[in-house]
Each structure stands twice: as structure tokens, then as C-alpha cells.
Amino acid sequence: MPDPLAALRDRLAEVSDLQRAAAVLEWDQETYMPPGAAEARAHQVATLRRLAHERFTDEAVGAWLDRAEADTEADEALLRVTRRDYARATLLPSGWVAAFATAKGHAMEAWKKARETAPPGSRPGQAFAHFAPHLQRILDLSVEKAERTMPLLQDERGADYAPGDDARYDALLDEYEPGATTAQVAAVFADLRAELVPLVEAIAARPQLDDAVVHGPFPEDAQWAFGLEVAQAFGYDLRHGRQDRSAHPFTTTFATTDVRITTRLDPDFFPTAFYGTLHEAGHALYEQGVDPAYDRTPLADGTSLGMHESQSRLWENQVGRSRAFWRYWFADAQARFPEALANADAEAMYRAVNRVAPSLIRVEADELTYHLHVLLRFEIERALVAGDLAVADVPAAWNEKMAAYLGLTPPSDADGCLQDIHWSLGALGYFPTYTLGTLISAQLAEAAARDLGRLDALFERGAFRPLLDWLRAHVHRWGRAKSAAEILDAVTGGGLDAAPWLAYARAKYGALYGL
Ligand code: ZN
């Protein structure tokens, strides 16, 4: 009889190949594919994903998992992670999987159409009404998913785990942030809200920072080259990566030896492409740094979306929006953009890229108000999933919270409750990971500074490698072999904590705005 662990590894490698091949097709779809090929491509991707799902949820995999024994710590991690993935995947019947895929396809089309029919000045809820039945379908199927996967959480977390009304949202959140609970996320947001709302108000009462320097002209070729130069200085390895253009920036991994990023260019506004590149490069550094021995196994991935986002935010914000960063890079930027930056200096650049102003669109928000956008989405999703908010009432709830947290009213649903793609993708429970990642990024930066000394002193002389090496050792190389909680505990001696990020935010923006 063949060794069950060897048989399992062979099967996991095959499943990984199918999934990664689908990812190549999806990357092409977002970058180079002619638009007329959309339908053919959708079939190709669906076939590969279905085959991967069938090969993984095969009963033979369950039998190998039952009989396999670990010889090494790496085997142990592989079996632990795979058993959990298998349990989760087999709790969802193939009928549900097919229904969810179909619902997502329809929701995506309806979402795009609804956005087009939402011109500024249209009544709130008017355009959303076209999308509402699809969101209802996604919500119903998500509730079904949550109820089917809830027993897994109860088993793992034991008798003390009593989530009450949040049992379903916990189950959805767990897919993206294993181990996190709705109650924990709510407590974190309560801390953030208590500090951020008054901080943003105090900033609004101060003279605004001048950001004229980042408003064009920035020739696209020079933007492209400069972004990649900085990404490479961070350690992004172009022998194992590349950058392309897409409508929405993303990072995708085909192997630890092939991790790609995309960005978009705006010739009149510097931060769009530059911080897009740094953000995605942060994600890519994580994926390039996973132990290559994990390739073609479920361990070759980020351990949670929060941990993943901590890497992108760390490089984008803690590094790329620091004064020390601009002291080092400004001369280079000025040489590349002589027209826009002729009369500027590093300090002007630092101030311009850190301007705080409430805005309608999450992906364009500054470092502080960003979390109020996420809070609003978390509260709406939590209420939807618990059955406390009807889908039809989403636009009103959205606009009410926008007014309360940011003092703004969306001129249309397209700039309000229809702005994000996540619900069309069936990704309820995803949004909180953006904020968790930001908090983790500050915890990691603090821990790294304890080992490396002041990070600013390193950045100011262009030394980015020590931080990367530290992240490689403590975060990246583990892939999914360690959970986010284990990584945090190992480097901070504790769990998720909002205090380091709040201290960072108060110090940085207090000084910038003279509070
Ligand atoms: Zn990200």
C-alpha cells in the first residue's frame, strides 16, 4: 500500500497546479486578454477550479488524511492545515458550490450595470435596487455557508465559545482571518472609532496640508520606472516577478518563484500608481518569501488576509509614507519628474502624501479615515448576516453612517453602497481584514524596531533590507505553517492590539497638523 502522506502530497501538488493555472488565466484576463474573450475565459477558469475542487474533496483525500503520519514539523503543519481545508471544503455540498458560483457571476454583471445607471444626483437606493436581488441571493447563500461551517468553529474553539448573534459572521470571517471573532473585531473598531473620529475632526479644524506637489504632470514611463525601482529596493525580485497594468491593482502568485503585481497610472496624480505599486509589492514580498519547500502545497500562501494586508500596509505606509523615506528618495524622484517637482523638497512631498480629508471612496481614503470606511461596511455586513438589516435598507444605512463617521453624503449609489466589488464576489466577512492588517503592521513595525533599532534611521539611508530580512524570518517564510495569532504572539508576546497603530497615528498626524 502506498505511503498515505506521499499519496496526499501528490494529490495536493496536482490541486495546486490546477489552481495556479486558473490564476494565470485570471491574471491574463485582467491584464492582456481582449475583451471579446470573456465568455470563453470564464469557462476555462470554471473548469480548472471545478477540477481542483473535485480532486481535493475526493474521498481518497479524506482517507489519506486519516492515515497519514507526520515525521517532521513541516509534515505536521501540512496535515493540520490540509485537514482543516478539507473539513471546510467537504462541509459545502457541490450543489451549493455551483449555486454560489452562478450567483456571483450574475451579481457581478448586475453590479457593473447598476453602477452605470447611478449618475450623480440619482436618488439614493435607485441604482442599488437593480443590484438588491443579487445581493439577497449572495447573502442567503453566505448564510447557508456560515451555518454549514459553524460546527467546525465550535469544535475547534470548545465549550467556552458562545458567539450568540454573531455565530454566522464568525464563520464567514474565519474563512479570511482564521481564529478571529466578530466580538474581537467589534472591540477593536470601538477603540479606533473612539480615537479616530475626534482626531479627524481636530485635523479638519486645522489648516489643510498643501498637496499641489503630487498633482501632475508625472509622465507615465517615469512613474513606472520609479515605482519599480523603489519596489526593488524593498526587495521585490523581478527575476521572480513582474508588473503589468490593470484597472484595479492586485498581486497574484503562480509559485514562490513567480509572484506578479499590477498597478494603474494617472499622469496627473502621483500617489495612484506609486502607492499602488508599493502596496502590491508588500503583498508580493510576502509571497516571494514563503519557504520554497511549501510550493505545490496548501502551506504556500499567506496565513490570513489580515497578515497579508499587514505586509502591504507596512511597506506602503509605515515605510513609503514616512519622512525618512522621502529624505532618501526625493532627489531621485526630482530627477525623474523635473517639471512637477522642480520647486519642491522632501518635506513638501512628505506632507502632500499624508493629507487627511474625509472622502467618499474607500480605496482613495487617507491612512486615518480609511478605517471609518471599513467600520461602516463591517457594521452593515454584521447586521445583514445576523438578520437585523434588510437588503433594501442598505443604501439608507450606508448614507446614514457616512454622515455620522465622515460627514459626507454620496451623490449617488455608485459613490456609496455600490462602490466595492466585494459583495459581488461573495466576499462577506472580508472587509475587517483591511483594518486588522493595518493594526498588525504597526505591531510588527514596533517589534522590528526593538530588534533593529529605529527604522527611520535605516530608511533615511536607504537601508530597507534589514526590515525585509526581519519580516522574512518572523512572518514570510512560515506561509500558512503558523497562524496569524502564533506569529503575533511570537514577535509581540501578545495578540492583536490597536494601541501601537493608534500611537503611530497620533504622533505622526499630531505633528503634521500641529495638534
Ligand atoms: Zn492589499
Coordinates of C-alpha atoms and ligand atoms in Angstrom, one line a residue:
M1 CA 0.0 0.0 0.0
P2 CA 1.4 3.4 -0.9
D3 CA 2.5 5.7 1.9
P4 CA -0.6 7.9 2.6
L5 CA 1.4 11.1 3.2
A6 CA 3.2 10.6 -0.2
A7 CA -0.1 10.0 -1.9
L8 CA -1.6 13.0 -0.3
R9 CA 1.3 15.2 -1.3
D10 CA 1.0 14.1 -4.9
R11 CA -2.7 15.0 -4.9
L12 CA -2.1 18.3 -3.2
A13 CA 0.5 19.2 -5.9
E14 CA -2.0 18.4 -8.6
V15 CA -4.7 20.5 -7.0
S16 CA -2.2 23.4 -6.6
D17 CA -1.2 23.1 -10.2
L18 CA -4.8 23.4 -11.3
Q19 CA -5.5 26.4 -9.0
R20 CA -2.3 28.2 -10.1
A21 CA -3.1 27.6 -13.7
A22 CA -6.5 29.1 -13.2
A23 CA -4.8 32.1 -11.6
V24 CA -2.6 32.5 -14.7
L25 CA -5.7 32.7 -16.8
E26 CA -7.3 35.2 -14.4
W27 CA -4.2 37.3 -14.4
D28 CA -4.3 37.4 -18.2
Q29 CA -8.0 38.3 -18.1
E30 CA -7.2 41.4 -16.0
T31 CA -4.1 42.5 -18.0
Y32 CA -3.9 41.4 -21.7
M33 CA -6.9 39.4 -22.8
P34 CA -9.0 41.1 -25.5
P35 CA -12.5 41.9 -24.1
G36 CA -14.3 39.6 -26.5
A37 CA -12.8 36.5 -24.9
A38 CA -14.5 37.0 -21.6
E39 CA -17.0 34.2 -22.0
A40 CA -14.5 31.6 -23.3
R41 CA -12.2 32.5 -20.4
A42 CA -14.9 32.2 -17.8
H43 CA -15.5 28.6 -19.0
Q44 CA -11.8 27.8 -18.9
V45 CA -11.3 29.1 -15.4
A46 CA -14.5 27.5 -14.1
T47 CA -13.4 24.1 -15.4
L48 CA -10.0 24.3 -13.8
R49 CA -11.5 25.5 -10.5
R50 CA -14.1 22.7 -10.6
L51 CA -11.5 20.0 -11.3
A52 CA -9.3 21.4 -8.4
H53 CA -12.3 21.3 -6.0
E54 CA -13.3 17.7 -7.1
R55 CA -9.7 16.4 -6.8
F56 CA -9.4 18.0 -3.4
T57 CA -12.7 16.9 -1.9
D58 CA -12.3 13.4 -3.2
E59 CA -12.9 10.7 -0.5
A60 CA -9.4 9.4 -1.1
V61 CA -8.0 12.6 0.3
G62 CA -10.0 12.1 3.5
A63 CA -8.7 8.5 3.8
W64 CA -5.1 9.7 3.3
L65 CA -5.6 12.4 5.9
D66 CA -6.9 9.9 8.4
R67 CA -4.0 7.5 7.9
A68 CA -1.1 9.9 7.2
E69 CA 1.5 10.4 10.0
A70 CA 3.9 13.3 10.3
D71 CA 7.6 12.8 10.5
T72 CA 8.6 16.4 10.7
E73 CA 7.2 19.7 11.9
A74 CA 6.6 20.7 8.3
D75 CA 4.5 17.5 7.8
E76 CA 2.6 18.2 10.9
A77 CA 1.8 21.8 9.7
L78 CA 0.8 20.4 6.3
L79 CA -1.6 17.8 7.8
R80 CA -3.1 20.3 10.2
V81 CA -3.8 23.0 7.6
T82 CA -5.0 20.4 5.0
R83 CA -7.3 18.6 7.4
R84 CA -8.9 22.0 8.2
D85 CA -9.2 23.0 4.5
Y86 CA -10.7 19.5 3.7
A87 CA -13.2 19.7 6.6
R88 CA -14.3 23.1 5.4
A89 CA -14.5 22.2 1.7
T90 CA -16.4 19.0 2.4
L91 CA -19.0 20.7 4.6
L92 CA -20.2 22.6 1.5
P93 CA -22.1 20.3 -1.0
S94 CA -21.3 20.6 -4.7
G95 CA -24.8 22.0 -5.3
W96 CA -24.0 24.9 -3.0
V97 CA -20.6 25.5 -4.7
A98 CA -22.3 25.6 -8.1
A99 CA -25.1 27.8 -6.9
F100 CA -22.7 30.3 -5.3
A101 CA -20.5 30.4 -8.5
T102 CA -23.6 31.2 -10.6
A103 CA -24.9 33.8 -8.1
K104 CA -21.5 35.5 -8.1
G105 CA -21.4 35.7 -11.9
H106 CA -24.9 37.2 -12.1
A107 CA -24.2 39.6 -9.2
M108 CA -21.0 40.9 -10.9
E109 CA -22.9 41.7 -14.1
A110 CA -25.7 43.3 -12.2
W111 CA -23.3 45.3 -10.0
K112 CA -21.5 46.7 -13.1
K113 CA -24.8 47.6 -14.7
A114 CA -26.2 49.2 -11.5
R115 CA -23.1 51.4 -11.2
E116 CA -23.6 52.6 -14.8
T117 CA -27.2 53.6 -14.0
A118 CA -26.2 55.6 -10.9
P119 CA -25.4 59.1 -12.2
P120 CA -24.6 61.8 -9.7
G121 CA -27.9 63.2 -8.4
S122 CA -29.8 59.9 -8.8
R123 CA -31.9 59.1 -5.7
P124 CA -30.2 57.1 -3.0
G125 CA -31.2 53.4 -3.5
Q126 CA -32.4 54.0 -7.1
A127 CA -29.4 52.2 -8.8
F128 CA -28.9 49.8 -5.8
A129 CA -32.4 48.4 -6.5
H130 CA -31.1 46.7 -9.6
F131 CA -28.4 45.0 -7.5
A132 CA -30.5 44.2 -4.5
P133 CA -32.0 40.8 -5.6
H134 CA -28.4 39.6 -6.4
L135 CA -27.1 40.8 -3.0
Q136 CA -30.0 39.0 -1.4
R137 CA -29.1 35.8 -3.2
I138 CA -25.4 36.2 -2.2
L139 CA -26.5 36.9 1.4
D140 CA -28.8 33.8 1.5
L141 CA -26.0 31.5 0.2
S142 CA -23.5 33.1 2.5
V143 CA -25.8 32.5 5.5
E144 CA -26.1 28.9 4.3
K145 CA -22.3 28.6 4.1
A146 CA -21.9 30.1 7.6
E147 CA -24.4 27.7 9.0
R148 CA -22.8 24.7 7.4
T149 CA -19.3 25.6 8.5
M150 CA -20.2 26.8 12.1
P151 CA -19.7 23.3 13.6
L152 CA -16.0 23.5 12.6
L153 CA -15.5 26.6 14.7
Q154 CA -17.5 25.2 17.6
D155 CA -15.3 22.0 17.6
E156 CA -12.1 24.0 17.4
R157 CA -12.9 26.6 19.9
G158 CA -14.5 24.4 22.6
A159 CA -17.4 24.9 25.0
D160 CA -16.4 28.4 26.0
Y161 CA -17.1 29.6 22.5
A162 CA -20.5 31.2 22.6
P163 CA -20.8 33.8 19.8
G164 CA -24.5 34.4 20.1
D165 CA -25.9 36.5 17.3
D166 CA -22.5 36.6 15.6
A167 CA -22.1 32.9 15.0
R168 CA -22.7 33.3 11.3
Y169 CA -20.5 36.3 10.9
D170 CA -17.8 34.5 12.8
A171 CA -18.0 31.6 10.4
L172 CA -17.7 34.0 7.4
L173 CA -14.9 36.0 8.9
D174 CA -13.0 32.8 9.7
E175 CA -12.5 32.0 6.1
Y176 CA -10.4 35.1 5.6
E177 CA -9.0 35.5 9.1
P178 CA -8.8 32.1 10.8
G179 CA -9.4 32.3 14.5
A180 CA -10.7 35.9 14.6
T181 CA -14.1 36.6 16.1
T182 CA -16.7 39.2 15.4
A183 CA -16.6 40.3 19.0
Q184 CA -12.9 40.9 18.8
V185 CA -13.2 42.9 15.6
A186 CA -16.1 44.9 17.1
A187 CA -13.9 45.7 20.2
V188 CA -11.0 46.9 18.0
F189 CA -13.3 49.1 16.0
A190 CA -14.8 50.6 19.1
D191 CA -11.3 51.6 20.2
L192 CA -10.5 53.0 16.8
R193 CA -13.7 54.9 16.4
A194 CA -13.4 56.5 19.9
E195 CA -9.9 57.9 18.9
L196 CA -10.3 58.4 15.1
V197 CA -13.5 60.4 15.0
P198 CA -12.2 63.2 17.3
L199 CA -8.7 63.1 15.7
V200 CA -10.2 63.6 12.2
E201 CA -12.4 66.4 13.5
A202 CA -9.4 68.1 15.1
I203 CA -7.4 67.8 11.9
A204 CA -10.4 69.3 9.9
A205 CA -10.2 72.4 12.2
R206 CA -6.5 72.9 11.3
P207 CA -5.1 74.5 8.1
Q208 CA -5.0 71.8 5.4
L209 CA -1.7 70.4 4.1
D210 CA -0.8 71.5 0.6
D211 CA -0.7 68.6 -1.8
A212 CA -0.2 70.6 -5.0
V213 CA 3.2 68.9 -5.5
V214 CA 1.6 65.5 -6.2
H215 CA -0.8 66.8 -8.8
G216 CA 0.9 66.4 -12.2
P217 CA 2.4 66.3 -14.7
F218 CA 4.0 62.9 -14.0
P219 CA 5.0 61.1 -17.2
E220 CA 3.8 57.5 -17.1
D221 CA 7.1 55.9 -18.1
A222 CA 8.9 57.7 -15.4
Q223 CA 6.2 56.7 -12.8
W224 CA 6.5 53.1 -13.9
A225 CA 10.3 53.1 -13.6
F226 CA 10.4 54.9 -10.3
G227 CA 7.8 52.7 -8.6
L228 CA 9.6 49.5 -9.7
E229 CA 13.0 51.0 -8.6
V230 CA 11.6 51.5 -5.1
A231 CA 9.9 48.1 -5.0
Q232 CA 13.2 46.5 -6.0
A233 CA 15.0 48.5 -3.3
F234 CA 12.4 47.0 -0.8
G235 CA 13.5 43.6 -2.1
Y236 CA 10.9 42.7 -4.8
D237 CA 12.7 40.3 -7.1
L238 CA 12.0 40.8 -10.8
R239 CA 13.6 37.6 -11.7
H240 CA 10.6 36.1 -10.0
G241 CA 8.0 38.8 -10.6
R242 CA 6.8 41.4 -12.9
Q243 CA 4.5 44.4 -13.0
D244 CA 1.6 45.0 -15.5
R245 CA -1.3 47.4 -15.8
S246 CA -4.8 46.6 -14.7
A247 CA -8.0 48.6 -13.9
H248 CA -7.6 47.5 -10.2
P249 CA -4.2 46.8 -8.8
F250 CA -3.7 43.2 -7.4
T251 CA -1.0 40.7 -6.6
T252 CA -1.1 37.1 -7.9
T253 CA 1.0 34.1 -7.2
F254 CA 1.8 31.2 -9.5
A255 CA 4.6 29.8 -7.3
T256 CA 7.1 31.4 -4.9
T257 CA 9.2 31.8 -8.0
D258 CA 6.6 33.8 -9.9
V259 CA 4.7 36.5 -8.0
R260 CA 3.2 39.3 -10.1
I261 CA 1.8 42.7 -9.3
T262 CA -0.3 45.2 -11.2
T263 CA -0.8 48.9 -10.9
R264 CA -2.7 51.7 -12.7
L265 CA -1.4 55.0 -13.8
D266 CA -2.7 58.5 -13.5
P267 CA -0.5 61.1 -15.3
D268 CA -1.8 63.9 -13.2
F269 CA -1.8 62.4 -9.7
F270 CA 1.4 60.8 -8.4
P271 CA 0.1 58.6 -5.5
T272 CA -2.2 56.4 -7.5
A273 CA 0.5 54.4 -9.3
F274 CA 3.3 54.8 -6.8
Y275 CA 1.5 53.7 -3.6
G276 CA -0.4 51.1 -5.6
T277 CA 3.0 49.6 -6.6
L278 CA 4.4 49.8 -3.1
H279 CA 1.2 48.3 -1.6
E280 CA 1.2 45.3 -4.1
A281 CA 4.9 44.9 -3.7
G282 CA 4.3 44.5 0.0
H283 CA 1.9 41.6 -0.7
A284 CA 4.4 40.2 -3.3
L285 CA 7.3 40.3 -0.8
Y286 CA 5.3 38.1 1.5
E287 CA 4.6 35.5 -1.2
Q288 CA 8.1 35.6 -2.6
G289 CA 9.4 35.0 0.9
V290 CA 7.4 31.8 1.7
D291 CA 9.7 28.8 2.2
P292 CA 10.0 27.3 -1.3
A293 CA 9.7 23.8 0.2
Y294 CA 6.0 24.6 0.6
D295 CA 5.4 25.2 -3.1
R296 CA 2.6 23.0 -4.5
T297 CA 1.1 22.5 -1.1
P298 CA -1.6 24.5 0.8
L299 CA 1.1 26.0 3.0
A300 CA 2.4 28.2 0.2
D301 CA 0.2 31.1 0.9
G302 CA -0.3 34.0 3.3
T303 CA -1.5 32.7 6.7
S304 CA -4.5 35.2 6.8
L305 CA -5.8 38.2 4.8
G306 CA -5.0 40.4 7.8
M307 CA -1.4 39.2 7.9
H308 CA -1.2 39.7 4.2
E309 CA -2.6 43.2 4.4
S310 CA -0.2 44.0 7.2
Q311 CA 2.7 43.4 4.8
S312 CA 1.2 45.7 2.1
R313 CA 0.3 48.5 4.6
L314 CA 3.7 48.2 6.3
W315 CA 5.6 48.9 3.0
E316 CA 3.1 51.4 1.7
N317 CA 2.5 53.5 4.8
Q318 CA 4.9 52.9 7.6
V319 CA 7.8 52.9 5.1
G320 CA 6.6 54.7 2.0
R321 CA 4.7 57.5 3.7
S322 CA 7.4 58.2 6.2
R323 CA 9.6 61.4 6.3
A324 CA 12.7 59.3 6.3
F325 CA 11.6 57.5 3.2
W326 CA 11.2 60.8 1.3
R327 CA 14.5 62.2 2.7
Y328 CA 16.2 59.2 1.0
W329 CA 14.2 59.1 -2.3
F330 CA 13.3 62.7 -3.0
A331 CA 16.4 63.6 -5.1
D332 CA 15.8 60.5 -7.3
A333 CA 12.1 61.5 -7.7
Q334 CA 13.0 65.1 -8.5
A335 CA 15.4 63.9 -11.3
R336 CA 12.7 61.7 -12.8
F337 CA 9.9 64.3 -12.5
P338 CA 11.7 67.7 -13.1
E339 CA 8.6 69.5 -14.2
A340 CA 6.4 68.6 -11.2
L341 CA 9.0 68.6 -8.5
A342 CA 11.4 71.4 -9.6
N343 CA 10.5 73.7 -6.7
A344 CA 9.6 71.0 -4.1
D345 CA 11.6 69.3 -1.4
A346 CA 11.3 66.1 0.7
E347 CA 9.3 67.8 3.4
A348 CA 6.7 69.1 0.9
M349 CA 6.4 65.6 -0.6
Y350 CA 6.0 64.0 2.9
R351 CA 3.3 66.4 3.8
A352 CA 1.5 66.1 0.4
V353 CA 1.2 62.3 0.6
N354 CA -0.1 62.4 4.1
R355 CA -3.0 64.8 3.6
V356 CA -6.1 63.8 5.6
A357 CA -9.5 64.6 4.3
P358 CA -12.8 62.7 4.6
S359 CA -13.8 61.3 1.2
L360 CA -16.5 59.1 -0.3
I361 CA -14.4 56.3 -1.8
R362 CA -12.6 53.8 0.4
V363 CA -9.7 53.0 -1.9
E364 CA -8.8 56.6 -2.2
A365 CA -9.0 57.3 1.5
D366 CA -6.1 58.5 3.6
E367 CA -4.5 56.4 6.4
L368 CA -6.9 57.6 9.1
T369 CA -10.3 57.9 7.6
Y370 CA -9.8 54.6 5.8
H371 CA -10.8 52.7 8.9
L372 CA -14.1 54.6 9.2
H373 CA -15.0 53.3 5.7
V374 CA -14.2 49.8 6.8
L375 CA -16.1 50.2 10.1
L376 CA -19.2 51.2 8.2
R377 CA -19.0 48.1 6.0
F378 CA -18.4 45.8 8.9
E379 CA -21.4 47.2 10.7
I380 CA -23.7 46.8 7.7
E381 CA -22.5 43.2 6.9
R382 CA -22.8 42.1 10.5
A383 CA -26.4 43.4 10.7
L384 CA -27.2 41.8 7.3
V385 CA -25.8 38.4 8.2
A386 CA -27.5 38.4 11.7
G387 CA -30.8 39.3 10.0
D388 CA -31.0 42.7 11.7
L389 CA -30.9 44.7 8.5
A390 CA -32.9 44.1 5.3
V391 CA -31.0 44.3 1.9
A392 CA -33.4 47.0 0.8
D393 CA -32.3 49.2 3.7
V394 CA -28.6 49.1 2.8
P395 CA -28.4 52.4 0.9
A396 CA -30.1 54.3 3.8
A397 CA -27.9 52.6 6.4
W398 CA -24.8 53.4 4.3
N399 CA -25.6 57.1 3.8
E400 CA -26.5 57.5 7.5
K401 CA -23.2 56.0 8.6
M402 CA -21.3 58.0 6.0
A403 CA -22.8 61.2 7.5
A404 CA -22.1 60.1 11.1
Y405 CA -18.5 59.0 10.6
L406 CA -17.2 61.1 7.8
G407 CA -19.7 64.0 7.5
L408 CA -20.4 63.3 3.8
T409 CA -23.4 62.3 1.7
P410 CA -22.7 60.2 -1.5
P411 CA -24.2 62.0 -4.6
S412 CA -25.2 58.5 -5.9
D413 CA -25.1 54.8 -5.1
A414 CA -22.0 54.4 -7.3
D415 CA -20.1 56.6 -4.9
G416 CA -21.9 55.0 -2.0
C417 CA -23.0 51.4 -1.3
L418 CA -22.2 50.2 -4.9
Q419 CA -18.5 51.3 -4.8
D420 CA -16.9 48.0 -3.8
I421 CA -16.6 44.8 -5.7
H422 CA -16.6 42.5 -2.6
W423 CA -20.3 41.7 -2.3
S424 CA -20.5 40.7 -6.0
L425 CA -17.6 38.4 -5.3
G426 CA -19.5 36.8 -2.5
A427 CA -16.9 38.0 0.0
L428 CA -18.9 38.9 3.1
G429 CA -16.6 39.0 6.1
Y430 CA -13.6 40.2 4.2
F431 CA -13.6 44.0 4.9
P432 CA -12.5 43.8 8.5
T433 CA -9.2 42.2 7.4
Y434 CA -8.1 45.5 5.9
T435 CA -8.2 47.2 9.3
L436 CA -6.8 44.2 11.2
G437 CA -3.9 44.2 8.7
T438 CA -3.2 47.9 9.4
L439 CA -3.1 47.2 13.2
I440 CA -0.8 44.2 12.7
S441 CA 1.5 46.3 10.5
A442 CA 2.1 48.7 13.4
Q443 CA 2.6 45.8 15.9
L444 CA 5.2 44.3 13.5
A445 CA 7.0 47.6 12.9
E446 CA 7.2 48.1 16.7
A447 CA 8.6 44.6 17.2
A448 CA 11.1 45.0 14.3
A449 CA 12.3 48.3 15.8
R450 CA 13.1 46.6 19.1
D451 CA 15.4 44.2 17.2
L452 CA 16.8 46.5 14.5
G453 CA 16.8 49.9 16.2
R454 CA 14.9 52.9 14.9
L455 CA 13.5 52.0 11.5
D456 CA 13.6 55.7 10.4
A457 CA 17.3 55.8 10.8
L458 CA 17.6 52.8 8.4
F459 CA 15.1 54.2 5.8
E460 CA 16.9 57.6 5.8
R461 CA 20.0 56.0 4.4
G462 CA 18.1 53.7 2.0
A463 CA 18.6 50.5 4.1
F464 CA 15.3 48.6 3.5
R465 CA 16.8 45.1 3.5
P466 CA 17.1 44.7 7.3
L467 CA 13.3 45.2 7.7
L468 CA 12.7 42.7 4.8
D469 CA 15.0 40.1 6.4
W470 CA 13.3 40.6 9.7
L471 CA 9.9 40.0 8.1
R472 CA 11.2 37.0 6.2
A473 CA 12.4 35.4 9.4
H474 CA 9.3 36.1 11.5
V475 CA 6.4 36.2 9.1
H476 CA 7.1 35.3 5.4
R477 CA 8.9 32.0 5.5
W478 CA 6.2 30.3 7.5
G479 CA 3.5 30.6 4.9
R480 CA 0.4 29.0 6.5
A481 CA 2.5 26.8 8.7
K482 CA 2.0 29.3 11.6
S483 CA -1.3 31.1 12.2
A484 CA -1.5 34.9 12.4
A485 CA -2.0 34.6 16.2
E486 CA 1.1 32.4 16.6
I487 CA 3.2 34.8 14.5
L488 CA 1.9 37.8 16.5
D489 CA 2.5 36.0 19.8
A490 CA 6.0 35.0 18.9
V491 CA 7.0 38.6 18.0
T492 CA 5.0 40.7 20.5
G493 CA 4.2 38.2 23.3
G494 CA 0.5 39.0 22.9
G495 CA -2.4 39.2 20.5
L496 CA -4.0 41.7 18.2
D497 CA -3.7 45.2 19.7
A498 CA -4.8 48.6 18.3
A499 CA -2.6 50.6 20.7
P500 CA 0.6 50.6 18.5
W501 CA -1.2 51.8 15.4
L502 CA -3.1 54.5 17.4
A503 CA 0.2 55.7 18.9
Y504 CA 1.7 55.9 15.5
A505 CA -1.3 57.7 14.1
R506 CA -1.5 60.3 16.9
A507 CA 2.2 61.0 16.8
K508 CA 2.5 61.3 13.0
Y509 CA -0.6 63.3 12.3
G510 CA -0.5 65.3 15.5
A511 CA 2.9 66.6 14.3
L512 CA 1.8 67.1 10.7
Y513 CA -1.3 69.1 11.7
G514 CA 0.2 70.8 14.7
L515 CA -2.3 69.4 17.2
Ligands
ZN1 ZN -3.9 44.8 -0.1

